[in-house]
mmCIF file of C-alpha atoms in Angstrom:
data_model
loop_
_atom_site.group_PDB
_atom_site.id
_atom_site.type_symbol
_atom_site.label_atom_id
_atom_site.label_comp_id
_atom_site.label_asym_id
_atom_site.label_seq_id
_atom_site.Cartn_x
_atom_site.Cartn_y
_atom_site.Cartn_z
ATOM 1 C CA UNK A 910 -15.304 -29.027 -17.141
ATOM 2 C CA UNK A 911 -13.582 -26.130 -19.457
ATOM 3 C CA UNK A 912 -10.034 -25.528 -18.603
ATOM 4 C CA UNK A 913 -11.238 -21.781 -18.494
ATOM 5 C CA UNK A 914 -13.472 -20.460 -15.162
ATOM 6 C CA UNK A 915 -15.207 -16.999 -15.127
ATOM 7 C CA UNK A 916 -15.176 -16.464 -11.384
ATOM 8 C CA UNK A 917 -18.148 -15.177 -9.863
ATOM 9 C CA UNK A 918 -18.860 -13.097 -6.980
ATOM 10 C CA UNK A 919 -21.767 -11.204 -8.452
ATOM 11 C CA UNK A 920 -20.175 -8.507 -10.438
ATOM 12 C CA UNK A 921 -18.922 -9.073 -13.150
ATOM 13 C CA UNK A 922 -20.058 -8.778 -16.898
ATOM 14 C CA UNK A 923 -19.759 -12.656 -16.720
ATOM 15 C CA UNK A 924 -21.611 -13.722 -20.673
ATOM 16 C CA UNK A 925 -19.766 -11.015 -22.453
ATOM 17 C CA UNK A 926 -16.352 -12.594 -20.819
ATOM 18 C CA UNK A 927 -17.530 -16.459 -22.230
ATOM 19 C CA UNK A 928 -19.228 -14.802 -25.866
ATOM 20 C CA UNK A 929 -15.066 -13.172 -26.734
ATOM 21 C CA UNK A 930 -13.874 -16.675 -25.834
ATOM 22 C CA UNK A 931 -16.198 -18.402 -27.762
ATOM 23 C CA UNK A 932 -15.537 -16.815 -30.273
ATOM 24 C CA UNK A 933 -12.310 -17.667 -30.245
ATOM 25 C CA UNK A 934 -13.108 -20.504 -29.896
ATOM 26 C CA UNK A 935 -11.580 -21.011 -26.037
ATOM 27 C CA UNK A 936 -14.305 -22.720 -23.975
ATOM 28 C CA UNK A 937 -14.922 -21.103 -20.201
ATOM 29 C CA UNK A 938 -17.648 -21.491 -16.728
ATOM 30 C CA UNK A 939 -19.084 -19.850 -14.526
ATOM 31 C CA UNK A 940 -18.463 -21.352 -10.867
ATOM 32 C CA UNK A 941 -18.169 -19.665 -7.073
ATOM 33 C CA UNK A 942 -16.507 -23.116 -6.100
ATOM 34 C CA UNK A 943 -13.423 -21.968 -4.677
ATOM 35 C CA UNK A 944 -12.266 -25.083 -5.295
ATOM 36 C CA UNK A 945 -12.932 -25.575 -9.095
ATOM 37 C CA UNK A 946 -10.840 -21.370 -8.973
ATOM 38 C CA UNK A 947 -8.177 -22.995 -7.380
ATOM 39 C CA UNK A 948 -8.181 -26.403 -9.707
ATOM 40 C CA UNK A 949 -8.603 -25.078 -13.566
ATOM 41 C CA UNK A 950 -6.762 -24.250 -16.160
ATOM 42 C CA UNK A 951 -6.702 -20.939 -15.844
ATOM 43 C CA UNK A 952 -9.389 -17.911 -13.937
ATOM 44 C CA UNK A 953 -10.153 -15.025 -15.381
ATOM 45 C CA UNK A 954 -11.848 -12.375 -12.260
ATOM 46 C CA UNK A 955 -13.741 -9.869 -14.168
ATOM 47 C CA UNK A 956 -15.577 -7.722 -11.880
ATOM 48 C CA UNK A 957 -17.300 -4.277 -12.380
ATOM 49 C CA UNK A 958 -18.726 -2.526 -9.429
ATOM 50 C CA UNK A 959 -17.729 -1.609 -5.864
ATOM 51 C CA UNK A 960 -14.029 -2.847 -4.430
ATOM 52 C CA UNK A 961 -15.680 -2.827 -0.829
ATOM 53 C CA UNK A 962 -18.804 -5.560 -1.599
ATOM 54 C CA UNK A 963 -17.036 -7.561 -4.821
ATOM 55 C CA UNK A 964 -14.572 -8.139 -1.910
ATOM 56 C CA UNK A 965 -17.226 -8.450 0.621
ATOM 57 C CA UNK A 966 -18.637 -11.496 -1.167
ATOM 58 C CA UNK A 967 -15.086 -12.746 -2.991
ATOM 59 C CA UNK A 968 -14.418 -13.688 1.282
ATOM 60 C CA UNK A 969 -18.052 -14.747 2.079
ATOM 61 C CA UNK A 970 -17.623 -17.242 -1.478
ATOM 62 C CA UNK A 971 -13.896 -18.797 0.270
ATOM 63 C CA UNK A 972 -12.686 -16.639 -3.677
ATOM 64 C CA UNK A 973 -10.506 -14.504 -2.316
ATOM 65 C CA UNK A 974 -7.974 -17.015 -0.091
ATOM 66 C CA UNK A 975 -8.932 -19.595 -3.730
ATOM 67 C CA UNK A 976 -7.203 -16.574 -5.766
ATOM 68 C CA UNK A 977 -4.997 -15.655 -3.540
ATOM 69 C CA UNK A 978 -3.506 -19.955 -3.817
ATOM 70 C CA UNK A 979 -3.091 -19.493 -7.524
ATOM 71 C CA UNK A 980 -0.448 -16.434 -7.130
ATOM 72 C CA UNK A 981 1.374 -18.603 -4.848
ATOM 73 C CA UNK A 982 1.265 -21.390 -6.637
ATOM 74 C CA UNK A 983 2.246 -20.225 -9.703
ATOM 75 C CA UNK A 984 -1.726 -20.722 -11.762
ATOM 76 C CA UNK A 985 -2.530 -18.906 -14.711
ATOM 77 C CA UNK A 986 -5.231 -15.679 -13.403
ATOM 78 C CA UNK A 987 -6.337 -12.961 -15.252
ATOM 79 C CA UNK A 988 -7.736 -9.819 -14.201
ATOM 80 C CA UNK A 989 -10.550 -7.749 -15.851
ATOM 81 C CA UNK A 990 -11.177 -4.178 -14.491
ATOM 82 C CA UNK A 991 -12.656 -4.340 -11.323
ATOM 83 C CA UNK A 992 -10.910 -7.419 -11.065
ATOM 84 C CA UNK A 993 -7.911 -6.090 -11.118
ATOM 85 C CA UNK A 994 -8.285 -3.643 -8.679
ATOM 86 C CA UNK A 995 -8.871 -6.106 -6.285
ATOM 87 C CA UNK A 996 -5.635 -7.449 -6.806
ATOM 88 C CA UNK A 997 -3.661 -4.928 -5.243
ATOM 89 C CA UNK A 998 -3.231 -4.588 -1.274
ATOM 90 C CA UNK A 999 -6.133 -1.446 -0.841
ATOM 91 C CA UNK A 1000 -8.307 0.388 -3.038
ATOM 92 C CA UNK A 1001 -8.959 4.193 -1.634
ATOM 93 C CA UNK A 1002 -13.066 3.049 -2.472
ATOM 94 C CA UNK A 1003 -14.711 2.642 1.242
ATOM 95 C CA UNK A 1004 -12.228 3.828 2.474
ATOM 96 C CA UNK A 1005 -9.285 1.854 2.238
ATOM 97 C CA UNK A 1006 -10.712 -1.370 1.615
ATOM 98 C CA UNK A 1007 -7.859 -3.545 2.447
ATOM 99 C CA UNK A 1008 -7.639 -6.118 -1.229
ATOM 100 C CA UNK A 1009 -6.284 -9.823 -1.986
ATOM 101 C CA UNK A 1010 -2.619 -8.552 -1.581
ATOM 102 C CA UNK A 1011 -1.579 -9.918 -4.291
ATOM 103 C CA UNK A 1012 0.069 -7.634 -6.411
ATOM 104 C CA UNK A 1013 0.973 -5.290 -3.581
ATOM 105 C CA UNK A 1014 -0.214 -1.643 -4.786
ATOM 106 C CA UNK A 1015 -2.736 0.902 -3.718
ATOM 107 C CA UNK A 1016 -5.576 1.803 -6.092
ATOM 108 C CA UNK A 1017 -6.475 5.693 -6.268
ATOM 109 C CA UNK A 1018 -9.116 7.420 -6.999
ATOM 110 C CA UNK A 1019 -9.412 8.834 -10.309
ATOM 111 C CA UNK A 1020 -8.987 13.524 -10.123
ATOM 112 C CA UNK A 1021 -11.207 15.060 -9.741
ATOM 113 C CA UNK A 1022 -10.379 18.028 -13.069
ATOM 114 C CA UNK A 1023 -11.136 14.935 -15.076
ATOM 115 C CA UNK A 1024 -15.177 13.377 -15.970
ATOM 116 C CA UNK A 1025 -15.168 10.826 -13.213
ATOM 117 C CA UNK A 1026 -16.110 7.585 -14.725
ATOM 118 C CA UNK A 1027 -13.760 7.119 -17.712
ATOM 119 C CA UNK A 1028 -16.109 5.748 -20.331
ATOM 120 C CA UNK A 1029 -14.879 4.772 -23.976
ATOM 121 C CA UNK A 1030 -12.257 3.839 -26.113
ATOM 122 C CA UNK A 1031 -8.683 5.609 -25.088
ATOM 123 C CA UNK A 1032 -4.987 4.804 -26.079
ATOM 124 C CA UNK A 1033 -2.863 2.073 -25.211
ATOM 125 C CA UNK A 1034 0.536 2.650 -24.479
ATOM 126 C CA UNK A 1035 2.882 -0.182 -24.349
ATOM 127 C CA UNK A 1036 5.631 -0.004 -21.997
ATOM 128 C CA UNK A 1037 7.995 -3.420 -22.707
ATOM 129 C CA UNK A 1038 7.372 -5.804 -25.232
ATOM 130 C CA UNK A 1039 5.503 -8.824 -23.879
ATOM 131 C CA UNK A 1040 3.984 -11.986 -25.787
ATOM 132 C CA UNK A 1041 0.008 -10.749 -24.634
ATOM 133 C CA UNK A 1042 0.913 -7.884 -27.197
ATOM 134 C CA UNK A 1043 1.677 -9.598 -29.922
ATOM 135 C CA UNK A 1044 -0.339 -8.300 -33.109
ATOM 136 C CA UNK A 1045 -1.642 -6.297 -30.917
ATOM 137 C CA UNK A 1046 -0.795 -1.869 -32.880
ATOM 138 C CA UNK A 1047 1.305 0.075 -30.188
ATOM 139 C CA UNK A 1048 -0.458 2.711 -29.212
ATOM 140 C CA UNK A 1049 -4.419 0.427 -30.008
ATOM 141 C CA UNK A 1050 -7.065 1.658 -28.489
ATOM 142 C CA UNK A 1051 -9.550 0.163 -26.152
ATOM 143 C CA UNK A 1052 -12.875 0.017 -23.659
ATOM 144 C CA UNK A 1053 -12.968 1.978 -20.847
ATOM 145 C CA UNK A 1054 -15.020 2.077 -17.692
ATOM 146 C CA UNK A 1055 -13.217 2.800 -14.047
ATOM 147 C CA UNK A 1056 -13.813 5.272 -11.109
ATOM 148 C CA UNK A 1057 -10.295 4.794 -9.421
ATOM 149 C CA UNK A 1058 -6.988 3.401 -10.940
ATOM 150 C CA UNK A 1059 -4.321 0.993 -9.116
ATOM 151 C CA UNK A 1060 -0.979 1.474 -8.480
ATOM 152 C CA UNK A 1061 1.300 -0.224 -8.298
ATOM 153 C CA UNK A 1062 4.186 0.075 -5.607
ATOM 154 C CA UNK A 1063 6.506 -2.472 -8.257
ATOM 155 C CA UNK A 1064 7.161 0.553 -11.538
ATOM 156 C CA UNK A 1065 8.030 -2.628 -13.079
ATOM 157 C CA UNK A 1066 4.715 -4.585 -12.627
ATOM 158 C CA UNK A 1067 3.460 -1.984 -15.211
ATOM 159 C CA UNK A 1068 3.194 -3.451 -19.287
ATOM 160 C CA UNK A 1069 0.644 -0.556 -20.768
ATOM 161 C CA UNK A 1070 0.386 2.454 -19.516
ATOM 162 C CA UNK A 1071 -3.497 4.837 -19.931
ATOM 163 C CA UNK A 1072 -3.626 8.495 -20.234
ATOM 164 C CA UNK A 1073 -7.137 10.693 -18.365
ATOM 165 C CA UNK A 1074 -6.732 12.824 -16.268
ATOM 166 C CA UNK A 1075 -3.397 11.184 -14.594
ATOM 167 C CA UNK A 1076 -0.348 8.944 -16.444
ATOM 168 C CA UNK A 1077 -2.189 5.261 -16.058
ATOM 169 C CA UNK A 1078 -1.025 0.982 -15.180
ATOM 170 C CA UNK A 1079 -3.684 -0.208 -17.727
ATOM 171 C CA UNK A 1080 -2.111 -3.387 -17.772
ATOM 172 C CA UNK A 1081 0.195 -5.385 -15.493
ATOM 173 C CA UNK A 1082 1.884 -8.955 -15.622
ATOM 174 C CA UNK A 1083 3.422 -9.727 -12.569
ATOM 175 C CA UNK A 1084 3.972 -13.297 -12.378
ATOM 176 C CA UNK A 1085 1.381 -15.604 -13.298
ATOM 177 C CA UNK A 1086 -0.738 -12.784 -13.199
ATOM 178 C CA UNK A 1087 -1.443 -10.357 -15.386
ATOM 179 C CA UNK A 1088 -4.657 -7.699 -15.460
ATOM 180 C CA UNK A 1089 -5.935 -5.017 -17.280
ATOM 181 C CA UNK A 1090 -8.539 -1.931 -16.736
ATOM 182 C CA UNK A 1091 -10.243 -2.278 -19.417
ATOM 183 C CA UNK A 1092 -12.035 -3.664 -20.601
ATOM 184 C CA UNK A 1093 -11.068 -6.571 -23.727
ATOM 185 C CA UNK A 1094 -15.044 -8.499 -24.055
ATOM 186 C CA UNK A 1095 -15.592 -4.448 -25.569
ATOM 187 C CA UNK A 1096 -12.532 -3.320 -27.218
ATOM 188 C CA UNK A 1097 -14.028 -4.458 -30.718
ATOM 189 C CA UNK A 1098 -10.800 -6.607 -32.407
ATOM 190 C CA UNK A 1099 -8.167 -5.050 -30.575
ATOM 191 C CA UNK A 1100 -9.209 -6.911 -27.390
ATOM 192 C CA UNK A 1101 -10.478 -10.019 -29.153
ATOM 193 C CA UNK A 1102 -6.818 -10.099 -29.967
ATOM 194 C CA UNK A 1103 -5.797 -9.955 -26.303
ATOM 195 C CA UNK A 1104 -8.029 -12.693 -24.852
ATOM 196 C CA UNK A 1105 -7.102 -15.049 -27.987
ATOM 197 C CA UNK A 1106 -2.506 -14.089 -26.377
ATOM 198 C CA UNK A 1107 -3.556 -14.053 -22.989
ATOM 199 C CA UNK A 1108 -5.281 -18.064 -23.356
ATOM 200 C CA UNK A 1109 -2.269 -18.890 -25.411
ATOM 201 C CA UNK A 1110 -0.166 -18.209 -23.395
ATOM 202 C CA UNK A 1111 -1.322 -19.236 -20.258
ATOM 203 C CA UNK A 1112 -1.930 -23.139 -21.006
ATOM 204 C CA UNK A 1113 1.528 -22.523 -22.398
ATOM 205 C CA UNK A 1114 2.851 -22.689 -18.855
ATOM 206 C CA UNK A 1115 3.606 -18.887 -18.649
ATOM 207 C CA UNK A 1116 1.671 -15.681 -18.136
ATOM 208 C CA UNK A 1117 4.994 -13.312 -17.495
#
């Protein structure tokens, strides 16, 4: 069995993630088994679509508790796009839908002054030094597709920011959790480097 598990709850761009990791030499597997998610060395929580439907599936599959278990035990957990948003306490999408509450904070809709969804390449500003940025240029462009953004309660967990109608958190690091609003698997060389750094940090025992 692979040491990297990509959580399958019916809302992820799973094959693209697997292909990106395989290109980097990291074997992974897709699973909806909560025991596999708890036991894996590294778990990736990807996602596209609506948060309310995603949370229903996470609960139905008993994956919500598995994700919280990983965070409580300090086990590496990586969120991508909707996967980042689901880590928060609640989202405005669907009328303040409760989320996993792993990272205190809320998810808000991008302002109507901007074209929604935010789709395409945009700059990620590095807010502080972090090993996940190794060999990634400050202000590198990554690929985004989203209509909502996260607002962590503790601003110190924000390590990357992006501007689109509002200055929002595009990468956060909190204990054993790192999550990005953009899609690394669609972000060319920068995204591949980001994934490679993440996996190496996770296997090194620390994402903080």
